[in-house]
């Protein structure tokens, strides 16, 4: 069995192993990390040898930590990262490069239609009828997108939304409200087979699926990192938020992972539309919602279109990416969903 895991902000860990009699055997850990002293790698292999195959990642990491020689130093490597690679080997997880990725980047579309396209495309990936897809959104109108379980009245000031011509839509994933203006926002979705995140905890899957965009931002001079559970942050503040939804199917299922990034922001308008309470700000280390987000326009000095092009180019250089489109059948289904579900008061206010 073979498992790979790139430690967020670190290096690639590769684990090869067998399972015999319910225990790990012939464990071999490798990768492009740095480790001192040399014999630490042998201690890691010995710590994993014979471990019950059903040991969770925390238990495997504890075995590794206990076995490391005194003074061991890891660069780009953690005991937890090794443990995740083991769990991915046992779960027969796939890797990014095992797939032929497709890019969908089309003309601006209405907010409700974007919600519907996420559901349709991810369902198609789950059924095996569509390859894993990176969809870059273009917004046809300003919007507030609230999470699947958020209270509409608690999150949105209806008078402010009406005053600024802001549509309110509810997505299928959890998480918090996002304030959207077409020229100020960069949004993308990854619709991926569940096998890509096999062996990862829910939290680890966020970091794993965000890793490519951290690299893309780094190439633009933005030092960014994953901030649990679902933020991408820099020293200057938050720049993006992610959310996920799992879709189950007989073919193995899929994960929708979508991210909204602040290219620029009208903070006064945002706080006039969103009801951002003190409790939400309390764990962010700031007293003002206006200080929570630091847009990419200032940090990169690039036009929005240039940022998107560089993100797409970074993904393509890492994993390959062919240009594609939403099929006529997919669009017809999405338009029907936008009409019958995502554009209705019953769905938007399902949590009043």
Short mmCIF file of C-alpha atoms in Angstrom, two decimals:
data_model
loop_
_atom_site.label_atom_id
_atom_site.label_comp_id
_atom_site.label_asym_id
_atom_site.label_seq_id
_atom_site.Cartn_x
_atom_site.Cartn_y
_atom_site.Cartn_z
CA UNK A 1 0.00 0.00 0.00
CA UNK A 2 1.19 3.47 -0.88
CA UNK A 3 0.19 6.80 0.67
CA UNK A 4 1.29 10.38 0.10
CA UNK A 5 0.60 13.57 2.02
CA UNK A 6 2.04 17.05 1.61
CA UNK A 7 2.32 18.59 5.05
CA UNK A 8 0.61 22.04 4.88
CA UNK A 9 3.40 24.59 4.55
CA UNK A 10 5.90 21.72 4.54
CA UNK A 11 7.14 18.83 2.45
CA UNK A 12 5.86 15.63 0.87
CA UNK A 13 5.69 12.49 3.01
CA UNK A 14 5.49 9.11 1.28
CA UNK A 15 4.68 5.85 3.08
CA UNK A 16 4.79 2.32 1.67
CA UNK A 17 3.58 -0.56 3.82
CA UNK A 18 1.86 -3.94 3.99
CA UNK A 19 -0.82 -5.19 6.34
CA UNK A 20 -0.43 -8.69 7.73
CA UNK A 21 -2.58 -10.15 10.47
CA UNK A 22 -4.20 -6.77 11.09
CA UNK A 23 -0.87 -5.01 11.74
CA UNK A 24 1.42 -2.71 9.77
CA UNK A 25 4.44 -4.48 8.28
CA UNK A 26 7.42 -3.48 6.13
CA UNK A 27 6.80 0.22 6.80
CA UNK A 28 9.02 2.57 4.81
CA UNK A 29 8.77 6.35 5.23
CA UNK A 30 10.36 8.64 2.64
CA UNK A 31 9.97 12.14 1.20
CA UNK A 32 11.66 15.45 0.38
CA UNK A 33 11.69 16.60 4.01
CA UNK A 34 14.72 17.26 6.21
CA UNK A 35 15.38 15.20 9.32
CA UNK A 36 18.19 15.11 11.86
CA UNK A 37 19.76 12.84 13.00
CA UNK A 38 19.83 10.30 10.14
CA UNK A 39 18.83 7.42 12.42
CA UNK A 40 15.54 9.15 13.21
CA UNK A 41 14.05 7.77 9.99
CA UNK A 42 14.78 4.23 11.19
CA UNK A 43 13.20 5.01 14.55
CA UNK A 44 10.06 6.23 12.74
CA UNK A 45 9.83 3.05 10.69
CA UNK A 46 10.30 0.88 13.80
CA UNK A 47 7.64 2.86 15.69
CA UNK A 48 5.07 2.12 12.99
CA UNK A 49 6.06 -1.51 12.44
CA UNK A 50 3.52 -3.79 14.09
CA UNK A 51 1.01 -1.04 14.91
CA UNK A 52 -2.60 -2.22 14.63
CA UNK A 53 -3.91 -1.27 11.21
CA UNK A 54 -6.96 0.39 12.76
CA UNK A 55 -4.88 2.83 14.85
CA UNK A 56 -6.06 6.37 14.18
CA UNK A 57 -3.77 9.21 13.11
CA UNK A 58 -3.41 10.57 16.65
CA UNK A 59 -2.34 7.15 17.92
CA UNK A 60 0.20 6.70 15.13
CA UNK A 61 1.63 10.16 15.75
CA UNK A 62 2.01 9.36 19.46
CA UNK A 63 3.97 6.19 18.63
CA UNK A 64 6.28 8.21 16.38
CA UNK A 65 6.85 10.98 18.93
CA UNK A 66 7.69 8.45 21.64
CA UNK A 67 10.28 6.74 19.46
CA UNK A 68 12.21 9.74 18.15
CA UNK A 69 15.80 10.07 19.38
CA UNK A 70 16.46 12.91 21.79
CA UNK A 71 17.18 16.13 19.96
CA UNK A 72 15.44 15.11 16.73
CA UNK A 73 14.73 18.06 14.46
CA UNK A 74 12.18 17.91 11.65
CA UNK A 75 12.06 20.39 8.75
CA UNK A 76 8.92 20.30 6.64
CA UNK A 77 7.80 17.18 8.50
CA UNK A 78 5.63 16.37 11.50
CA UNK A 79 4.67 13.19 13.28
CA UNK A 80 1.06 14.02 12.46
CA UNK A 81 1.91 14.35 8.76
CA UNK A 82 3.52 10.91 8.72
CA UNK A 83 0.48 9.46 10.47
CA UNK A 84 -1.85 10.98 7.88
CA UNK A 85 0.24 9.49 5.06
CA UNK A 86 -0.12 6.07 6.74
CA UNK A 87 -3.88 6.46 7.03
CA UNK A 88 -4.08 7.50 3.37
CA UNK A 89 -2.12 4.39 2.36
CA UNK A 90 -4.51 2.21 4.32
CA UNK A 91 -7.52 3.98 2.78
CA UNK A 92 -6.16 3.58 -0.78
CA UNK A 93 -6.28 7.34 -1.26
CA UNK A 94 -5.58 8.87 -4.65
CA UNK A 95 -3.31 11.81 -5.48
CA UNK A 96 -3.92 15.04 -7.40
CA UNK A 97 -1.86 13.76 -10.33
CA UNK A 98 -3.98 10.61 -10.69
CA UNK A 99 -6.70 12.65 -12.42
CA UNK A 100 -7.29 14.58 -15.63
CA UNK A 101 -8.46 17.91 -14.23
CA UNK A 102 -10.91 20.15 -16.06
CA UNK A 103 -11.19 23.93 -15.81
CA UNK A 104 -14.58 25.65 -16.04
CA UNK A 105 -14.32 29.46 -16.27
CA UNK A 106 -17.32 30.99 -17.99
CA UNK A 107 -19.24 34.25 -18.30
CA UNK A 108 -20.80 35.98 -15.27
CA UNK A 109 -23.80 34.17 -13.82
CA UNK A 110 -26.50 34.95 -11.27
CA UNK A 111 -25.79 34.07 -7.61
CA UNK A 112 -28.57 31.44 -7.41
CA UNK A 113 -27.24 29.76 -10.56
CA UNK A 114 -23.75 29.56 -9.04
CA UNK A 115 -25.22 27.76 -6.02
CA UNK A 116 -26.96 25.32 -8.35
CA UNK A 117 -23.89 24.72 -10.52
CA UNK A 118 -21.88 23.70 -7.46
CA UNK A 119 -24.49 21.07 -6.62
CA UNK A 120 -24.83 19.77 -10.18
CA UNK A 121 -21.12 19.60 -11.00
CA UNK A 122 -20.21 17.92 -7.71
CA UNK A 123 -23.01 15.39 -8.19
CA UNK A 124 -21.65 14.62 -11.65
CA UNK A 125 -18.13 14.12 -10.27
CA UNK A 126 -19.54 11.87 -7.54
CA UNK A 127 -21.28 9.72 -10.18
CA UNK A 128 -18.12 9.45 -12.29
CA UNK A 129 -19.69 11.27 -15.24
CA UNK A 130 -17.42 14.32 -14.98
CA UNK A 131 -13.68 14.58 -14.26
CA UNK A 132 -12.49 16.44 -11.16
CA UNK A 133 -13.19 20.09 -11.83
CA UNK A 134 -11.79 23.48 -10.89
CA UNK A 135 -14.54 26.04 -11.52
CA UNK A 136 -13.64 29.72 -11.33
CA UNK A 137 -16.72 31.87 -10.81
CA UNK A 138 -17.63 35.17 -12.42
CA UNK A 139 -20.41 36.97 -10.55
CA UNK A 140 -23.32 38.53 -12.42
CA UNK A 141 -24.58 40.54 -9.43
CA UNK A 142 -23.57 41.48 -5.87
CA UNK A 143 -24.71 39.03 -3.21
CA UNK A 144 -24.51 37.75 0.31
CA UNK A 145 -24.01 33.99 0.42
CA UNK A 146 -24.99 32.46 3.74
CA UNK A 147 -24.03 29.01 5.01
CA UNK A 148 -26.44 26.10 4.93
CA UNK A 149 -27.16 26.27 8.66
CA UNK A 150 -27.03 30.01 9.32
CA UNK A 151 -30.02 32.04 10.48
CA UNK A 152 -31.04 34.50 7.77
CA UNK A 153 -32.20 37.16 10.23
CA UNK A 154 -29.08 36.84 12.36
CA UNK A 155 -26.69 37.24 9.42
CA UNK A 156 -28.25 39.79 7.08
CA UNK A 157 -29.74 43.23 7.62
CA UNK A 158 -32.60 43.23 5.07
CA UNK A 159 -32.76 47.03 4.92
CA UNK A 160 -29.04 47.24 4.17
CA UNK A 161 -29.28 44.52 1.53
CA UNK A 162 -32.18 46.28 -0.18
CA UNK A 163 -30.48 49.65 0.01
CA UNK A 164 -27.40 48.34 -1.82
CA UNK A 165 -29.20 46.01 -4.23
CA UNK A 166 -27.69 42.89 -2.66
CA UNK A 167 -29.23 39.48 -3.37
CA UNK A 168 -29.17 36.92 -0.55
CA UNK A 169 -28.66 33.24 -1.43
CA UNK A 170 -28.00 30.16 0.67
CA UNK A 171 -25.41 27.56 -0.36
CA UNK A 172 -25.37 23.80 0.34
CA UNK A 173 -22.21 23.92 2.46
CA UNK A 174 -21.82 25.09 6.05
CA UNK A 175 -19.69 27.97 7.29
CA UNK A 176 -20.26 31.70 7.48
CA UNK A 177 -21.68 34.49 5.36
CA UNK A 178 -19.70 35.87 2.44
CA UNK A 179 -20.11 39.41 1.07
CA UNK A 180 -19.77 39.42 -2.71
CA UNK A 181 -19.20 42.23 -5.22
CA UNK A 182 -18.36 41.09 -8.78
CA UNK A 183 -15.19 43.13 -9.30
CA UNK A 184 -13.96 42.70 -5.74
CA UNK A 185 -14.30 38.94 -5.27
CA UNK A 186 -12.47 35.83 -6.49
CA UNK A 187 -14.40 32.60 -5.97
CA UNK A 188 -13.56 29.07 -7.07
CA UNK A 189 -14.86 25.57 -6.47
CA UNK A 190 -13.07 22.24 -6.44
CA UNK A 191 -15.33 19.25 -7.10
CA UNK A 192 -13.16 16.21 -6.35
CA UNK A 193 -13.64 12.46 -5.84
CA UNK A 194 -13.80 11.48 -2.18
CA UNK A 195 -10.81 9.21 -2.79
CA UNK A 196 -8.58 12.31 -3.01
CA UNK A 197 -9.17 13.09 0.68
CA UNK A 198 -9.40 9.51 1.98
CA UNK A 199 -7.51 9.08 5.24
CA UNK A 200 -7.78 12.77 6.09
CA UNK A 201 -9.82 14.17 8.92
CA UNK A 202 -12.44 16.77 8.02
CA UNK A 203 -10.11 19.54 9.21
CA UNK A 204 -7.08 18.08 7.42
CA UNK A 205 -9.01 17.96 4.15
CA UNK A 206 -9.40 21.75 4.26
CA UNK A 207 -5.65 22.25 4.58
CA UNK A 208 -4.94 19.64 1.91
CA UNK A 209 -7.32 21.15 -0.66
CA UNK A 210 -6.11 24.71 0.10
CA UNK A 211 -2.42 23.90 -0.32
CA UNK A 212 -2.20 24.61 -4.06
CA UNK A 213 -3.63 28.11 -3.70
CA UNK A 214 -1.20 28.92 -0.89
CA UNK A 215 1.57 28.10 -3.36
CA UNK A 216 -0.04 30.28 -6.01
CA UNK A 217 -0.31 33.18 -3.57
CA UNK A 218 3.30 32.68 -2.54
CA UNK A 219 4.37 33.01 -6.18
CA UNK A 220 2.60 36.41 -6.18
CA UNK A 221 4.51 37.53 -3.10
CA UNK A 222 1.73 36.85 -0.59
CA UNK A 223 2.82 34.76 2.38
CA UNK A 224 -0.42 33.01 3.31
CA UNK A 225 -1.32 30.03 5.45
CA UNK A 226 -4.24 27.81 6.33
CA UNK A 227 -5.91 28.90 9.57
CA UNK A 228 -8.20 26.23 11.04
CA UNK A 229 -10.90 25.49 10.38
CA UNK A 230 -11.64 27.23 7.11
CA UNK A 231 -9.69 30.48 6.66
CA UNK A 232 -6.70 31.52 4.57
CA UNK A 233 -4.80 34.26 6.38
CA UNK A 234 -1.74 36.50 6.16
CA UNK A 235 0.06 38.70 8.66
CA UNK A 236 -2.20 41.54 7.55
CA UNK A 237 -5.46 39.63 8.06
CA UNK A 238 -7.83 37.10 6.56
CA UNK A 239 -8.00 36.97 2.75
CA UNK A 240 -10.30 33.97 2.12
CA UNK A 241 -12.79 31.56 3.64
CA UNK A 242 -13.57 28.00 2.53
CA UNK A 243 -16.51 25.67 2.96
CA UNK A 244 -17.20 22.02 2.07
CA UNK A 245 -20.04 19.66 1.27
CA UNK A 246 -19.79 15.86 0.91
CA UNK A 247 -21.89 14.10 -1.74
CA UNK A 248 -22.37 10.33 -1.40
CA UNK A 249 -22.89 8.03 -4.39
CA UNK A 250 -22.53 4.38 -5.34
CA UNK A 251 -19.38 5.36 -7.25
CA UNK A 252 -17.65 6.59 -4.10
CA UNK A 253 -18.84 10.16 -3.77
CA UNK A 254 -17.30 13.60 -4.09
CA UNK A 255 -16.30 16.63 -2.06
CA UNK A 256 -17.23 20.19 -2.93
CA UNK A 257 -14.60 22.60 -1.60
CA UNK A 258 -15.28 26.23 -2.49
CA UNK A 259 -13.33 29.34 -1.54
CA UNK A 260 -14.17 33.04 -1.66
CA UNK A 261 -11.23 35.44 -1.67
CA UNK A 262 -11.31 39.19 -1.10
CA UNK A 263 -9.62 40.94 -4.02
CA UNK A 264 -10.94 44.29 -2.82
CA UNK A 265 -13.72 45.23 -0.40
CA UNK A 266 -16.11 48.03 0.44
CA UNK A 267 -15.94 47.55 4.20
CA UNK A 268 -18.58 50.17 4.99
CA UNK A 269 -21.08 48.51 2.67
CA UNK A 270 -20.23 45.05 4.03
CA UNK A 271 -20.89 46.07 7.62
CA UNK A 272 -24.11 47.80 6.52
CA UNK A 273 -25.39 44.52 5.06
CA UNK A 274 -23.93 41.83 7.33
CA UNK A 275 -24.74 41.56 11.01
CA UNK A 276 -21.28 40.71 12.34
CA UNK A 277 -21.58 40.27 16.07
CA UNK A 278 -19.04 40.73 18.82
CA UNK A 279 -18.95 36.99 19.53
CA UNK A 280 -17.79 36.23 15.98
CA UNK A 281 -15.04 38.84 16.22
CA UNK A 282 -13.87 37.73 19.66
CA UNK A 283 -11.80 34.79 18.39
CA UNK A 284 -10.32 36.75 15.49
CA UNK A 285 -8.14 39.03 17.57
CA UNK A 286 -9.78 42.22 16.32
CA UNK A 287 -12.50 44.61 17.44
CA UNK A 288 -13.60 45.66 13.97
CA UNK A 289 -15.02 43.64 11.09
CA UNK A 290 -13.36 46.13 8.75
CA UNK A 291 -9.94 45.01 10.01
CA UNK A 292 -10.60 41.28 9.59
CA UNK A 293 -10.10 41.18 5.82
CA UNK A 294 -7.02 42.39 3.94
CA UNK A 295 -7.67 42.34 0.18
CA UNK A 296 -5.43 40.77 -2.43
CA UNK A 297 -5.43 43.94 -4.52
CA UNK A 298 -3.27 45.70 -1.95
CA UNK A 299 -1.10 42.69 -1.21
CA UNK A 300 -0.34 41.74 -4.84
CA UNK A 301 -0.58 45.03 -6.73
CA UNK A 302 -2.09 42.99 -9.58
CA UNK A 303 -5.37 43.34 -11.47
CA UNK A 304 -8.07 40.85 -10.46
CA UNK A 305 -7.85 39.09 -13.83
CA UNK A 306 -4.08 38.72 -13.43
CA UNK A 307 -4.49 37.14 -9.99
CA UNK A 308 -6.99 34.63 -11.41
CA UNK A 309 -4.74 33.84 -14.39
CA UNK A 310 -1.80 33.19 -12.09
CA UNK A 311 -3.89 30.95 -9.83
CA UNK A 312 -5.05 28.90 -12.81
CA UNK A 313 -1.50 28.73 -14.16
CA UNK A 314 -0.18 27.52 -10.82
CA UNK A 315 -2.79 24.74 -10.64
CA UNK A 316 -2.06 23.73 -14.25
CA UNK A 317 1.70 23.54 -13.66
CA UNK A 318 1.20 21.34 -10.59
CA UNK A 319 -1.46 18.90 -11.70
CA UNK A 320 -2.39 19.54 -15.33
CA UNK A 321 -5.62 21.28 -16.30
CA UNK A 322 -7.62 21.11 -19.53
CA UNK A 323 -10.11 23.78 -20.51
CA UNK A 324 -13.70 22.59 -20.32
CA UNK A 325 -17.22 23.89 -19.96
CA UNK A 326 -20.55 23.22 -18.31
CA UNK A 327 -22.45 20.84 -20.60
CA UNK A 328 -25.88 21.75 -21.95
CA UNK A 329 -27.44 19.05 -19.76
CA UNK A 330 -25.64 20.27 -16.65
CA UNK A 331 -26.70 23.85 -17.33
CA UNK A 332 -30.33 22.84 -17.85
CA UNK A 333 -30.34 21.01 -14.52
CA UNK A 334 -28.63 23.94 -12.78
CA UNK A 335 -31.11 26.44 -14.18
CA UNK A 336 -33.99 24.30 -12.94
CA UNK A 337 -32.39 24.03 -9.48
CA UNK A 338 -31.82 27.79 -9.39
CA UNK A 339 -35.50 28.31 -10.14
CA UNK A 340 -37.00 25.61 -7.92
CA UNK A 341 -34.57 25.66 -4.98
CA UNK A 342 -31.82 28.25 -4.69
CA UNK A 343 -33.91 31.17 -5.90
CA UNK A 344 -36.84 30.49 -3.59
CA UNK A 345 -37.69 32.11 -0.24
CA UNK A 346 -38.34 28.61 1.16
CA UNK A 347 -34.68 27.63 0.68
CA UNK A 348 -33.11 30.98 1.49
CA UNK A 349 -35.11 31.32 4.72
CA UNK A 350 -35.13 27.64 5.66
CA UNK A 351 -33.31 28.71 8.82
CA UNK A 352 -35.21 31.97 9.47
#
